[in-house]
GROMACS .gro file of C-alpha atoms in nm:
model
  103
    1UNK     CA    1   1.823  -4.440  -6.034
    2UNK     CA    2   1.617  -4.125  -5.992
    3UNK     CA    3   1.559  -4.032  -5.627
    4UNK     CA    4   1.182  -3.998  -5.667
    5UNK     CA    5   1.166  -4.348  -5.819
    6UNK     CA    6   1.378  -4.486  -5.534
    7UNK     CA    7   1.145  -4.339  -5.277
    8UNK     CA    8   0.843  -4.466  -5.465
    9UNK     CA    9   0.966  -4.822  -5.409
   10UNK     CA   10   0.973  -4.786  -5.032
   11UNK     CA   11   0.778  -5.074  -4.883
   12UNK     CA   12   0.590  -4.859  -4.632
   13UNK     CA   13   0.465  -4.615  -4.893
   14UNK     CA   14   0.265  -4.316  -4.780
   15UNK     CA   15   0.284  -3.948  -4.851
   16UNK     CA   16   0.605  -3.901  -4.654
   17UNK     CA   17   0.815  -4.058  -4.930
   18UNK     CA   18   0.674  -3.811  -5.185
   19UNK     CA   19   0.741  -3.523  -4.944
   20UNK     CA   20   1.107  -3.623  -4.917
   21UNK     CA   21   1.154  -3.599  -5.293
   22UNK     CA   22   0.977  -3.261  -5.305
   23UNK     CA   23   1.188  -3.125  -5.018
   24UNK     CA   24   1.508  -3.245  -5.183
   25UNK     CA   25   1.409  -3.083  -5.513
   26UNK     CA   26   1.328  -2.756  -5.338
   27UNK     CA   27   1.655  -2.766  -5.146
   28UNK     CA   28   1.847  -2.821  -5.470
   29UNK     CA   29   1.659  -2.531  -5.633
   30UNK     CA   30   1.754  -2.302  -5.346
   31UNK     CA   31   2.118  -2.404  -5.383
   32UNK     CA   32   2.101  -2.314  -5.753
   33UNK     CA   33   1.957  -1.973  -5.665
   34UNK     CA   34   2.224  -1.906  -5.403
   35UNK     CA   35   2.498  -1.996  -5.653
   36UNK     CA   36   2.337  -1.779  -5.921
   37UNK     CA   37   2.326  -1.485  -5.679
   38UNK     CA   38   2.693  -1.531  -5.593
   39UNK     CA   39   2.789  -1.541  -5.964
   40UNK     CA   40   2.566  -1.250  -6.063
   41UNK     CA   41   2.860  -1.014  -6.109
   42UNK     CA   42   2.973  -1.203  -6.418
   43UNK     CA   43   2.658  -1.389  -6.525
   44UNK     CA   44   2.301  -1.281  -6.589
   45UNK     CA   45   2.089  -1.540  -6.404
   46UNK     CA   46   1.790  -1.464  -6.626
   47UNK     CA   47   1.974  -1.622  -6.921
   48UNK     CA   48   2.031  -1.954  -6.746
   49UNK     CA   49   1.741  -2.198  -6.791
   50UNK     CA   50   1.845  -2.399  -6.484
   51UNK     CA   51   1.827  -2.087  -6.267
   52UNK     CA   52   1.489  -1.988  -6.405
   53UNK     CA   53   1.357  -2.340  -6.348
   54UNK     CA   54   1.487  -2.332  -5.990
   55UNK     CA   55   1.325  -1.992  -5.937
   56UNK     CA   56   0.991  -2.121  -6.061
   57UNK     CA   57   1.009  -2.427  -5.834
   58UNK     CA   58   1.106  -2.223  -5.527
   59UNK     CA   59   0.845  -1.954  -5.591
   60UNK     CA   60   0.565  -2.202  -5.662
   61UNK     CA   61   0.605  -2.343  -5.312
   62UNK     CA   62   0.607  -2.002  -5.140
   63UNK     CA   63   0.288  -1.812  -5.046
   64UNK     CA   64   0.438  -1.487  -5.177
   65UNK     CA   65   0.615  -1.654  -5.465
   66UNK     CA   66   0.481  -1.418  -5.732
   67UNK     CA   67   0.620  -1.118  -5.543
   68UNK     CA   68   0.954  -1.286  -5.479
   69UNK     CA   69   0.987  -1.391  -5.843
   70UNK     CA   70   0.926  -1.030  -5.947
   71UNK     CA   71   1.181  -0.911  -5.690
   72UNK     CA   72   1.437  -1.161  -5.824
   73UNK     CA   73   1.384  -1.040  -6.180
   74UNK     CA   74   1.409  -0.674  -6.075
   75UNK     CA   75   1.727  -0.752  -5.882
   76UNK     CA   76   1.876  -0.939  -6.177
   77UNK     CA   77   1.811  -0.636  -6.396
   78UNK     CA   78   2.016  -0.400  -6.176
   79UNK     CA   79   2.320  -0.274  -6.365
   80UNK     CA   80   2.565  -0.242  -6.075
   81UNK     CA   81   2.699  -0.578  -5.954
   82UNK     CA   82   2.703  -0.500  -5.581
   83UNK     CA   83   2.333  -0.415  -5.545
   84UNK     CA   84   2.241  -0.690  -5.796
   85UNK     CA   85   2.419  -0.959  -5.591
   86UNK     CA   86   2.278  -0.825  -5.263
   87UNK     CA   87   1.920  -0.823  -5.392
   88UNK     CA   88   1.944  -1.172  -5.541
   89UNK     CA   89   2.091  -1.306  -5.217
   90UNK     CA   90   1.813  -1.135  -5.019
   91UNK     CA   91   1.544  -1.302  -5.230
   92UNK     CA   92   1.717  -1.641  -5.213
   93UNK     CA   93   1.738  -1.606  -4.834
   94UNK     CA   94   1.366  -1.524  -4.810
   95UNK     CA   95   1.280  -1.832  -5.014
   96UNK     CA   96   1.511  -2.046  -4.795
   97UNK     CA   97   1.356  -1.911  -4.473
   98UNK     CA   98   1.016  -2.031  -4.586
   99UNK     CA   99   1.153  -2.379  -4.650
  100UNK     CA  100   1.320  -2.387  -4.308
  101UNK     CA  101   0.988  -2.296  -4.146
  102UNK     CA  102   0.815  -2.599  -4.299
  103UNK     CA  103   1.045  -2.860  -4.150
   0.00000   0.00000   0.00000
């Protein structure tokens, strides 16, 4: 059963159950971005729809999401693997820090 549906059936209801599903989705998106950064030497993350979806989700929930999305795309376009991986990890870390601050 889908997690959001499970939480929707909680007897107490309230906004907290919806927040749990949103936090879990954001956490999963950040994990996807971290993995994409780590694999950036061999894979272009811009060609992976799951990575781009995760980037959109993570950036939509961040106040500077537009800037971070642009930074991710610039980093992904770097030709040398070392700087490309470092930049993607930096952006993923910035997105994760914002999530950690909301808890």
